[in-house]
Coordinates of C-alpha atoms in Angstrom, one line a residue:
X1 CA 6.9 9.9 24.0
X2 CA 9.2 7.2 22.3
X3 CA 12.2 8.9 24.1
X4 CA 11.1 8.0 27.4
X5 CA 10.8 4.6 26.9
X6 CA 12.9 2.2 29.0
X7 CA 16.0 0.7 27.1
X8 CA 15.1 -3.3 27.2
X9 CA 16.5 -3.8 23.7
X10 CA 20.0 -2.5 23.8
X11 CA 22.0 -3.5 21.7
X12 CA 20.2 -6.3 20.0
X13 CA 19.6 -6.3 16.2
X14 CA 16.5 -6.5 14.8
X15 CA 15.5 -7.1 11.0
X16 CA 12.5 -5.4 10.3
X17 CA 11.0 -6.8 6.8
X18 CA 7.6 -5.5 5.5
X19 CA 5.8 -6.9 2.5
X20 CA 2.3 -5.7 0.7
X21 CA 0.9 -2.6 1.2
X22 CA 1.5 1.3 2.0
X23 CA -0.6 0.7 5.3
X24 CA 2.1 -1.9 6.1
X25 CA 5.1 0.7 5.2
X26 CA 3.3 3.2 7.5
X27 CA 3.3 0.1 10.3
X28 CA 7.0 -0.7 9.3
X29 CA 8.0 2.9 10.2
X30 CA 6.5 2.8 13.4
X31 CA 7.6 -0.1 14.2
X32 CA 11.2 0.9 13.2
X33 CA 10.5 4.2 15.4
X34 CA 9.3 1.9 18.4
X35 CA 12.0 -0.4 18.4
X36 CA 15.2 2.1 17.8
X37 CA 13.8 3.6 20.9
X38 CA 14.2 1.1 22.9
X39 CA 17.7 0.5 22.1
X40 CA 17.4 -1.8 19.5
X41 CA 19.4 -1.6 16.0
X42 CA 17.4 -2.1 13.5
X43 CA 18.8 -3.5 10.4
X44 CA 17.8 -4.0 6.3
X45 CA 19.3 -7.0 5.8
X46 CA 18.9 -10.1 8.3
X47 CA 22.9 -10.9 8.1
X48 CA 23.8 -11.0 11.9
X49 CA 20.2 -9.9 13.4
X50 CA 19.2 -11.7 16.4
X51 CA 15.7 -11.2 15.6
X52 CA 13.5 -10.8 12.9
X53 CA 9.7 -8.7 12.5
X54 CA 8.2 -9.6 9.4
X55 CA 5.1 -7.1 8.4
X56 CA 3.0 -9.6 6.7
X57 CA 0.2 -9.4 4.3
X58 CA -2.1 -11.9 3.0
X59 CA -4.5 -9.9 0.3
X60 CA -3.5 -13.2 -2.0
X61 CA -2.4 -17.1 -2.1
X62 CA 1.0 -15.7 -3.5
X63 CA 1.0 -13.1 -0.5
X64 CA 0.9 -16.3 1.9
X65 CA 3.5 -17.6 0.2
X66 CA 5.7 -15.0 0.3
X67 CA 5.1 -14.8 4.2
X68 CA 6.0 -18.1 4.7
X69 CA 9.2 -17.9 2.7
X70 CA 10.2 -14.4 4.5
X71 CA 9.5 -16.2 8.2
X72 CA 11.9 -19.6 7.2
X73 CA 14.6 -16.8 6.1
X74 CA 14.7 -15.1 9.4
X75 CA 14.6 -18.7 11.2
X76 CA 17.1 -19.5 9.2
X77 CA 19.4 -16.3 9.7
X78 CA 18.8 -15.7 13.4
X79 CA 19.1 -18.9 14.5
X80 CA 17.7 -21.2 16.6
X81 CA 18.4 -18.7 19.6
X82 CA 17.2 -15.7 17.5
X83 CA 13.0 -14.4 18.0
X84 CA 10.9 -14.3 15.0
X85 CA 8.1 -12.2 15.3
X86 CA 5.4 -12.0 12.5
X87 CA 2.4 -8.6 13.1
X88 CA -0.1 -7.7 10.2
X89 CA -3.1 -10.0 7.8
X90 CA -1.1 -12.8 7.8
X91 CA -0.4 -13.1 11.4
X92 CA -4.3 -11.8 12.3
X93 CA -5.2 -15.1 10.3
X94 CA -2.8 -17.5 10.2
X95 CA -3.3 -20.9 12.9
X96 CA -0.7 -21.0 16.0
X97 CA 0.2 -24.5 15.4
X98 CA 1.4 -23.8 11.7
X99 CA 3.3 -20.2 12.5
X100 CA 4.7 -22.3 15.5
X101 CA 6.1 -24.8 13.1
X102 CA 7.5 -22.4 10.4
X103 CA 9.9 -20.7 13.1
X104 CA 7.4 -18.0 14.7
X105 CA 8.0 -16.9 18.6
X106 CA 5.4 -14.0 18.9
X107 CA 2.5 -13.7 16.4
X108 CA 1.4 -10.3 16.7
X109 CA -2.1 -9.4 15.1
X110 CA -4.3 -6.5 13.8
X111 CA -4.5 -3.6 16.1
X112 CA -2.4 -4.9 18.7
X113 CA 1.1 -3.7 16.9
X114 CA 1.8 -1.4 19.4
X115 CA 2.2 -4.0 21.6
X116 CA 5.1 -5.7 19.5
X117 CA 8.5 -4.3 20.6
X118 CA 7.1 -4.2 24.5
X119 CA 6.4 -8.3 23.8
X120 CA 9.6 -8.5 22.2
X121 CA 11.4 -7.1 25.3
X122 CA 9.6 -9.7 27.1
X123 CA 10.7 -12.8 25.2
X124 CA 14.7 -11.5 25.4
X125 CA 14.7 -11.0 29.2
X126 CA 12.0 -14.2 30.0
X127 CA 12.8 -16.9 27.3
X128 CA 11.3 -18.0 24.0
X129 CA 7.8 -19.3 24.7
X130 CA 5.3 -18.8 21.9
X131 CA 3.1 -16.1 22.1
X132 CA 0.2 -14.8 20.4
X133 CA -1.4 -11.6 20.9
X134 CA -4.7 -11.4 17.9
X135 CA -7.4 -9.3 18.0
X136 CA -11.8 -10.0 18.0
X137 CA -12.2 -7.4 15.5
X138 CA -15.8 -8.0 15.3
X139 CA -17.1 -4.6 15.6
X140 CA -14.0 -3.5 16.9
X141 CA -13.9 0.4 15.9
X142 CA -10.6 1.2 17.7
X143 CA -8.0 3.6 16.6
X144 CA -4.7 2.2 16.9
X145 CA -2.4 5.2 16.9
X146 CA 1.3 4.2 16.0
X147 CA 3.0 7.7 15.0
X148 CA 6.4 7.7 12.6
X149 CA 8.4 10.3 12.8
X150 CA 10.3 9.7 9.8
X151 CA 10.2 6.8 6.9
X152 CA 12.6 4.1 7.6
X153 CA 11.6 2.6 3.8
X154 CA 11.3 5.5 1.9
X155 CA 11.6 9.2 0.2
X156 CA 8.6 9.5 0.6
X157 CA 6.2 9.3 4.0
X158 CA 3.1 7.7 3.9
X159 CA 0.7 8.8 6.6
X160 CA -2.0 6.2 7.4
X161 CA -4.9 7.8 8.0
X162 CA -8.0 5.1 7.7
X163 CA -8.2 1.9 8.7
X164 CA -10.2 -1.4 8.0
X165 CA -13.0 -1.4 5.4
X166 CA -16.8 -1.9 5.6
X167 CA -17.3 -2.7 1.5
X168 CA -16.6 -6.7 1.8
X169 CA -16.1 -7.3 -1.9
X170 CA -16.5 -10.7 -2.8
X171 CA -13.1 -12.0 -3.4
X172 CA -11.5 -10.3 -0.4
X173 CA -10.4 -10.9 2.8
X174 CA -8.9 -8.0 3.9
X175 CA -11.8 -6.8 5.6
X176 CA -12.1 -10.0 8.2
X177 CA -8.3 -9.3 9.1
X178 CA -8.2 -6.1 9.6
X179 CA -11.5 -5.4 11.1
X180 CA -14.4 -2.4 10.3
X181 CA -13.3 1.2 9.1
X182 CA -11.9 3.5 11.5
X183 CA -10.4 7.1 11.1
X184 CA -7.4 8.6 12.7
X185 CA -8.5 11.9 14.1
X186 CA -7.1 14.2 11.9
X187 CA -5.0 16.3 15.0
X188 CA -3.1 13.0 14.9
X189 CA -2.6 13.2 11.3
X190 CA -1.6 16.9 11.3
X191 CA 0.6 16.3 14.1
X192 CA 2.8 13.2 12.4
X193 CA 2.5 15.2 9.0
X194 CA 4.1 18.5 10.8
X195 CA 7.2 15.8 11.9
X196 CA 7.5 14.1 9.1
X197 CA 8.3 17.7 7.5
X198 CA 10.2 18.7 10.6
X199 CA 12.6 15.6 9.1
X200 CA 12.7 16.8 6.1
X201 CA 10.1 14.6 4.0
X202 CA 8.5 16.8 1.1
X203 CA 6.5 14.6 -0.2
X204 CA 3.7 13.2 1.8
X205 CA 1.5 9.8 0.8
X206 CA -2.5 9.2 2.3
X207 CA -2.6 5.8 3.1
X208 CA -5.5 3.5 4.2
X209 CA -7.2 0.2 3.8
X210 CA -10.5 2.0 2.2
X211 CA -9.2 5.4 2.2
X212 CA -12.5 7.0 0.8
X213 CA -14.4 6.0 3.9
X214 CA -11.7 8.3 6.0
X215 CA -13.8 10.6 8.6
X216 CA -17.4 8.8 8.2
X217 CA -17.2 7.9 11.6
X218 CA -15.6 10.9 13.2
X219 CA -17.5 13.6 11.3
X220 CA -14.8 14.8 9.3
X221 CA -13.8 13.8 5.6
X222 CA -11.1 13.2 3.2
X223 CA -11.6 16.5 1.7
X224 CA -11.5 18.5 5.3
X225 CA -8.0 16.1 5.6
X226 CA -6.6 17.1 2.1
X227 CA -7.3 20.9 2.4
X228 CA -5.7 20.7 6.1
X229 CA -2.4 19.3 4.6
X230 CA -2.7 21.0 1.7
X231 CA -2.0 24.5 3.4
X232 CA 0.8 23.2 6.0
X233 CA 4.2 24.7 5.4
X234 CA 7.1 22.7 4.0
X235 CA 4.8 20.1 2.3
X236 CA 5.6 19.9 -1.6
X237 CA 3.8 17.3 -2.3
X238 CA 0.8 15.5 -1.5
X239 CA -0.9 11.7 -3.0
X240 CA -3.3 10.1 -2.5
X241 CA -3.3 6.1 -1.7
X242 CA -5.5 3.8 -3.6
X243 CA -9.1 5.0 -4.1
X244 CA -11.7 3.6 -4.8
X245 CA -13.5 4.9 -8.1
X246 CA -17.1 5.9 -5.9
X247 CA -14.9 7.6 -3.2
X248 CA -14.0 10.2 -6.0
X249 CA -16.7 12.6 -5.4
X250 CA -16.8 15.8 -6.9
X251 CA -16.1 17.9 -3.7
X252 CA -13.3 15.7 -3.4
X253 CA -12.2 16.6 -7.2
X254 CA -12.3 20.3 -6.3
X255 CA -10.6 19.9 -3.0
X256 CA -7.7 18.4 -5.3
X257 CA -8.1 20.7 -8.3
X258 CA -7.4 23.6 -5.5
X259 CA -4.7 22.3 -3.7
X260 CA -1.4 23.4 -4.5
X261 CA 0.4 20.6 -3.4
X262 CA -1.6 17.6 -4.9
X263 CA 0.3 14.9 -7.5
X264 CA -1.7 14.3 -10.4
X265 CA -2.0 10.6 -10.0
X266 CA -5.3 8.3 -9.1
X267 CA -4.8 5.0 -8.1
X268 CA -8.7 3.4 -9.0
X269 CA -8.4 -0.3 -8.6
X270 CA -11.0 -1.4 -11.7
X271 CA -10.7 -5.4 -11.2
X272 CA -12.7 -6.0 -14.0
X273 CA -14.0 -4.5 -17.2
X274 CA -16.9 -6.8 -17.3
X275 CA -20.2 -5.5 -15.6
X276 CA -21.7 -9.3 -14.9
X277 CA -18.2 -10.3 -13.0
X278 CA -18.2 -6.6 -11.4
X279 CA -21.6 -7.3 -10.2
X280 CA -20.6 -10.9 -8.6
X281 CA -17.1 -9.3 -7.2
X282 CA -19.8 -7.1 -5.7
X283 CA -17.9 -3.7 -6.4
X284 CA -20.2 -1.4 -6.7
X285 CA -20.4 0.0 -10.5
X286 CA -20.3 -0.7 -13.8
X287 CA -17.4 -0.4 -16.9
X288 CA -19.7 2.7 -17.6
X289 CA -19.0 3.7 -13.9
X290 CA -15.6 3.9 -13.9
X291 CA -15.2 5.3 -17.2
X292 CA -17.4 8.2 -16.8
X293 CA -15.2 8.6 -13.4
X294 CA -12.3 8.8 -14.7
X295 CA -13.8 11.1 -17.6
X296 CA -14.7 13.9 -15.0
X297 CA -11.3 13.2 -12.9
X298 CA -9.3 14.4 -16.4
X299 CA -11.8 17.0 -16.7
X300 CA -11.6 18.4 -13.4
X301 CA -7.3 17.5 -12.8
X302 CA -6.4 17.8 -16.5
X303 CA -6.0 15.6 -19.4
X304 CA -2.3 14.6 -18.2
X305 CA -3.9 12.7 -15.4
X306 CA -2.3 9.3 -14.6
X307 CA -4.5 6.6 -13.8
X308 CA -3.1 3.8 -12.5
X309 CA -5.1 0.9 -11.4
X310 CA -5.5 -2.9 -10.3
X311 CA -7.0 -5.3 -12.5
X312 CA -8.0 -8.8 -11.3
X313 CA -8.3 -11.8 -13.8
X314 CA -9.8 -15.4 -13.7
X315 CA -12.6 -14.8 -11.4
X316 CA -15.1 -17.7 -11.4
X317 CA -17.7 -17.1 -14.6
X318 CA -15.2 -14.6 -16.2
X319 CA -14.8 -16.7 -19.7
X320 CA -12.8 -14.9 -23.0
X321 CA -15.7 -12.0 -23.9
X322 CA -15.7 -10.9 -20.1
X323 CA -11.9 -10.6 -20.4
X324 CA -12.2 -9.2 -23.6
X325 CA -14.4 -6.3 -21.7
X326 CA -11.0 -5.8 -19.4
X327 CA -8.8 -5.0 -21.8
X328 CA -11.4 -3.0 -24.0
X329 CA -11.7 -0.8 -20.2
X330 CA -8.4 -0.5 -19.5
X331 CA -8.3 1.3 -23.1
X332 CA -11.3 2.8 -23.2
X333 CA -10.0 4.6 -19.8
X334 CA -6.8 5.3 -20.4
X335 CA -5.4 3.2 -17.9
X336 CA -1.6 3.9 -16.9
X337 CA 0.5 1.4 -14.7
X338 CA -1.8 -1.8 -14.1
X339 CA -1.1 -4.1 -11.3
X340 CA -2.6 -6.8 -12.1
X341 CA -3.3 -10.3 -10.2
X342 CA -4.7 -13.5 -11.0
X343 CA -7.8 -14.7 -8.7
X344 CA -7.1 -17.2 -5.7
X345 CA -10.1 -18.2 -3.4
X346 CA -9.3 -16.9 0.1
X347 CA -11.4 -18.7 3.0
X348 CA -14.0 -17.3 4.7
X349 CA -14.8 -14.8 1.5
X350 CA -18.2 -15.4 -0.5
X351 CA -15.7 -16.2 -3.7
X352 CA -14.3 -19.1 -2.4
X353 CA -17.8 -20.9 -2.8
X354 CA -18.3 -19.8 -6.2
X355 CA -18.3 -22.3 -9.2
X356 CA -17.4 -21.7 -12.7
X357 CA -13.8 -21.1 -11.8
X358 CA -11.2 -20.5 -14.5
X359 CA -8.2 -22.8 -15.3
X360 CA -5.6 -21.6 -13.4
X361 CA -3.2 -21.8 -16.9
X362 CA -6.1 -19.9 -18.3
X363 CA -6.0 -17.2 -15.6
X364 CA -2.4 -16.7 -16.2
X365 CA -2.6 -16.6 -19.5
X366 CA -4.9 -13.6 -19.1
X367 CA -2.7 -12.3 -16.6
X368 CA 0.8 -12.0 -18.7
X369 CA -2.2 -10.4 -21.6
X370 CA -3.6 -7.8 -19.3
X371 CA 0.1 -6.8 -18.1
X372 CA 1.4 -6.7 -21.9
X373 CA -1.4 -4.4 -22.3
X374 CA -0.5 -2.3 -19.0
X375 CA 2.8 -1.5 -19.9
X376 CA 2.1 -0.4 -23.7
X377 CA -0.8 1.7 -21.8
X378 CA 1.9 3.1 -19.6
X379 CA 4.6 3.8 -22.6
X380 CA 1.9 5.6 -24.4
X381 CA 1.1 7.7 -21.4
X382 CA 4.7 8.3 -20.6
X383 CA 5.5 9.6 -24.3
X384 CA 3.4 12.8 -23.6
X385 CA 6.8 13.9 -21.3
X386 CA 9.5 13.2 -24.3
X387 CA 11.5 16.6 -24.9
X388 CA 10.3 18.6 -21.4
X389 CA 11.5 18.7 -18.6
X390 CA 9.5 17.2 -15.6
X391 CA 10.9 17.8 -11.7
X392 CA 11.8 14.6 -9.5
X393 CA 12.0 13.6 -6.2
X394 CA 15.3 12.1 -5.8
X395 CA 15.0 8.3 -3.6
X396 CA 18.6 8.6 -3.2
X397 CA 19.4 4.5 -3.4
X398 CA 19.5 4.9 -7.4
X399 CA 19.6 7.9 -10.1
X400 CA 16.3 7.9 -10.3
X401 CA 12.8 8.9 -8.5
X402 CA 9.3 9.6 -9.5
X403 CA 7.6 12.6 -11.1
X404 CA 4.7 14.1 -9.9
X405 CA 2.5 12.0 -12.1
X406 CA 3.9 8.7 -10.5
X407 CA 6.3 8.2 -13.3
X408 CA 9.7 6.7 -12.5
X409 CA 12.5 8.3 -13.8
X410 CA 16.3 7.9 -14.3
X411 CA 19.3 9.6 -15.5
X412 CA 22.9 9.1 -15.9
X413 CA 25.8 11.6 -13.8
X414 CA 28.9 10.7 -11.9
X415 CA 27.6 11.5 -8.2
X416 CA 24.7 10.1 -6.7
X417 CA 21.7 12.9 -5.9
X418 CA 20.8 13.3 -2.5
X419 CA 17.5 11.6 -1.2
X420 CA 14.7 13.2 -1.1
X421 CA 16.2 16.8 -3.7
X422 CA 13.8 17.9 -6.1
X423 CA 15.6 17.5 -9.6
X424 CA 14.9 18.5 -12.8
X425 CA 14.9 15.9 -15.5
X426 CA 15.2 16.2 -19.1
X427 CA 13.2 13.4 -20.4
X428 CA 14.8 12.2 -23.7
X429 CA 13.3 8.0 -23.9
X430 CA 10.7 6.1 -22.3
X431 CA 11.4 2.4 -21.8
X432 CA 8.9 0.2 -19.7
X433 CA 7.2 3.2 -18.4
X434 CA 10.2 4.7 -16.8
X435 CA 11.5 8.3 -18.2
X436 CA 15.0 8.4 -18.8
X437 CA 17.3 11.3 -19.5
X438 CA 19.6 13.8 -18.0
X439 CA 19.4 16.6 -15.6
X440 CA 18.6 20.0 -16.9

């Protein structure tokens, strides 16, 4: 257990920053966990910290970027005598020499996180010599068990269950960083989701790289997972991570349409509307595909549904009717929240040979269009809430939370709600998505 764990980092403080994904908030929290019990204080702001972990990701160019920037911070606040220490995608494939020059002392990659506050120890007894500790993850089909027992970012928990992915879409690299699908076994998960209740969470988030592909390779499945938690005691509410549309099988709609816990919210990721740049993304199915999906999700979860969803724009060979076939989609399927990204070529992945690519001021054209036409999608699926009264779960930092649909929501009153209440919300206006209104 953590508790027994030696004491090496007494009193030094540690800023622990995580950017990207919910896998990386489940890593954060461990890491948080891991660190605290060694005696570290672990900090949200770098002011004063002595060293610095960044969580990286690097599912885009602009992720990169926003690595980079995060590292040069913590150089800059801990000092020349501080540790930087960099785990996740972006440290699994950044070169030595380059994280060496931006400020990084230990490069920590995929996998091999659990190793992190034990190599940290290391460099504050022994000195500052660079180290790098990165995994072969060719073939590698280990579990890397890293438990929370309670969110250091959030209300809410999220509870990694799946790792890596097997799918290799065209455009990503996600897959050659974080190596082939693997699946916690689900004791593990029902023993972190029993302590993350035992602390008091209510609301509980799946997580995973590929989370449809969760017990292929231990003989369980997501539906056995989501039925488990769904009958645990304490848990209020349960989500699901990002999806992908053929993951959403029908056994898996009933399992949801039974449980008495689930959110009504589907995060799909679409990409494109277009079935010729679908095809050379190599995703899988076709704008009919996906809209028949999410057809039979609001048929089998109800009409109030949210689908949220990520849409990806200037891929090479998409010119002005393939985008047009995006939007029409995103209509067509009632899309809610849209995150949406511009294409950039990431090496090693089959896109980054493609020709035909888009202007870069084209693609970002495209992108401000499709995220106009995400957020009058979400406004007109947030409307159907005006005048009743929808229960939220309090984050505590702000009057505000989310619904069970994934809706933000915020109110004006003179004390500040305690994290993680359920609240009941009058919801009078809707402005960018976001309910607003006052407590019934």
């Amino acid at each position: 257990m953590t508790s027994a764990r030696p004491m090496g980092l007494r009193g030094l403080s540690v800023w622990v920053h995580v950017l990207g994904c919910r896998s990386n908030l489940c890593e954060g929290d461990f890491l948080v966990g891991d660190l605290e019990a060694r005696g570290a204080r672990v900090t949200r702001s770098p002011e004063g910290c002595s060293a610095a972990v960044v969580v990286s990701c690097s599912v885009t160019a602009e992720a990169d970027r926003k690595c980079r920037q995060a590292v040069r911070r913590a150089r800059r606040t801990v000092g020349e005598d501080g540790v930087v220490a960099v785990c996740g995608c972006w440290a699994q494939g950044a070169d030595a020499e380059e994280a060496r020059q931006l400020g990084v002392d230990l490069l920590v990659g995929n996998r091999r996180k659990g190793e992190l506050a034990e190599a940290l120890e290391a460099m504050v007894r022994d000195g500052r010599a660079f180290r790098g500790l990165r995994s072969d993850l060719t073939g590698d089909r280990r579990w890397e068990e890293l438990p929370a027992s309670r969110p250091a970012f959030h209300t809410r928990a999220f509870l990694k269950v799946q790792e890596g992915c097997d799918h290799f879409c065209s455009y990503c690299i996600i897959p050659f960083l974080r190596g082939r699908s693997v699946s916690r076994p689900e004791a593990c998960v029902m023993d972190e989701a029993r302590r993350l209740l035992d602390a008091g969470c209510s609301e509980v988030v799946l997580t995973g790289i590929h989370l449809g592909l969760y017990g292929r390779d231990t003989g369980s499945s997501l539906v056995e997972l989501v039925r488990a938690l769904s009958a645990l005691p304490g848990l209020e509410r349960l989500r699901l991570g990002s999806l992908e549309p053929f993951a959403l099988s029908e056994d898996l709609l009933e399992a949801l349409k039974e449980s008495p816990v689930f959110c009504p919210h589907l995060h799909l990721p679409l990409q494109s509307g277009d079935d010729g740049v679908l095809s050379r993304m190599r995703r899988g199915y076709t704008a009919d595909d996906f809209a028949r999906i999410c057809g039979r999700a609001r048929e089998r979860l109800g009409p109030d549904l949210h689908i949220s969803s990520d849409i990806l724009v200037g891929f090479p060979g998409e010119d002005d009717d393939a985008f047009a076939n995006t939007l029409r989609l995103m209509r067509r399927a009632g899309i809610g929240r849209a995150h949406v990204f511009p294409f950039s070529p990431r090496r090693g992945t089959l896109a980054e040979r493609f020709g035909d690519r888009v202007d870069p001021a084209v693609a970002s054209a495209r992108a401000a269009e499709a995220a106009a036409l995400g957020e009058a999608l979400l406004d007109a699926y947030a409307v159907r809430f005006l005048g009743k009264t929808v229960p939220v779960l309090a984050e505590g930092e702000r009057r505000g939370g989310y619904t069970p649909h994934f809706l933000q929501a915020s109110w004006e009153d003179d004390g500040k709600t305690e994290a993680g209440r359920v609240v009941r919300l009058r919801a009078a206006s809707v402005s960018r998505g976001e309910l607003r209104g006052c407590l019934a």
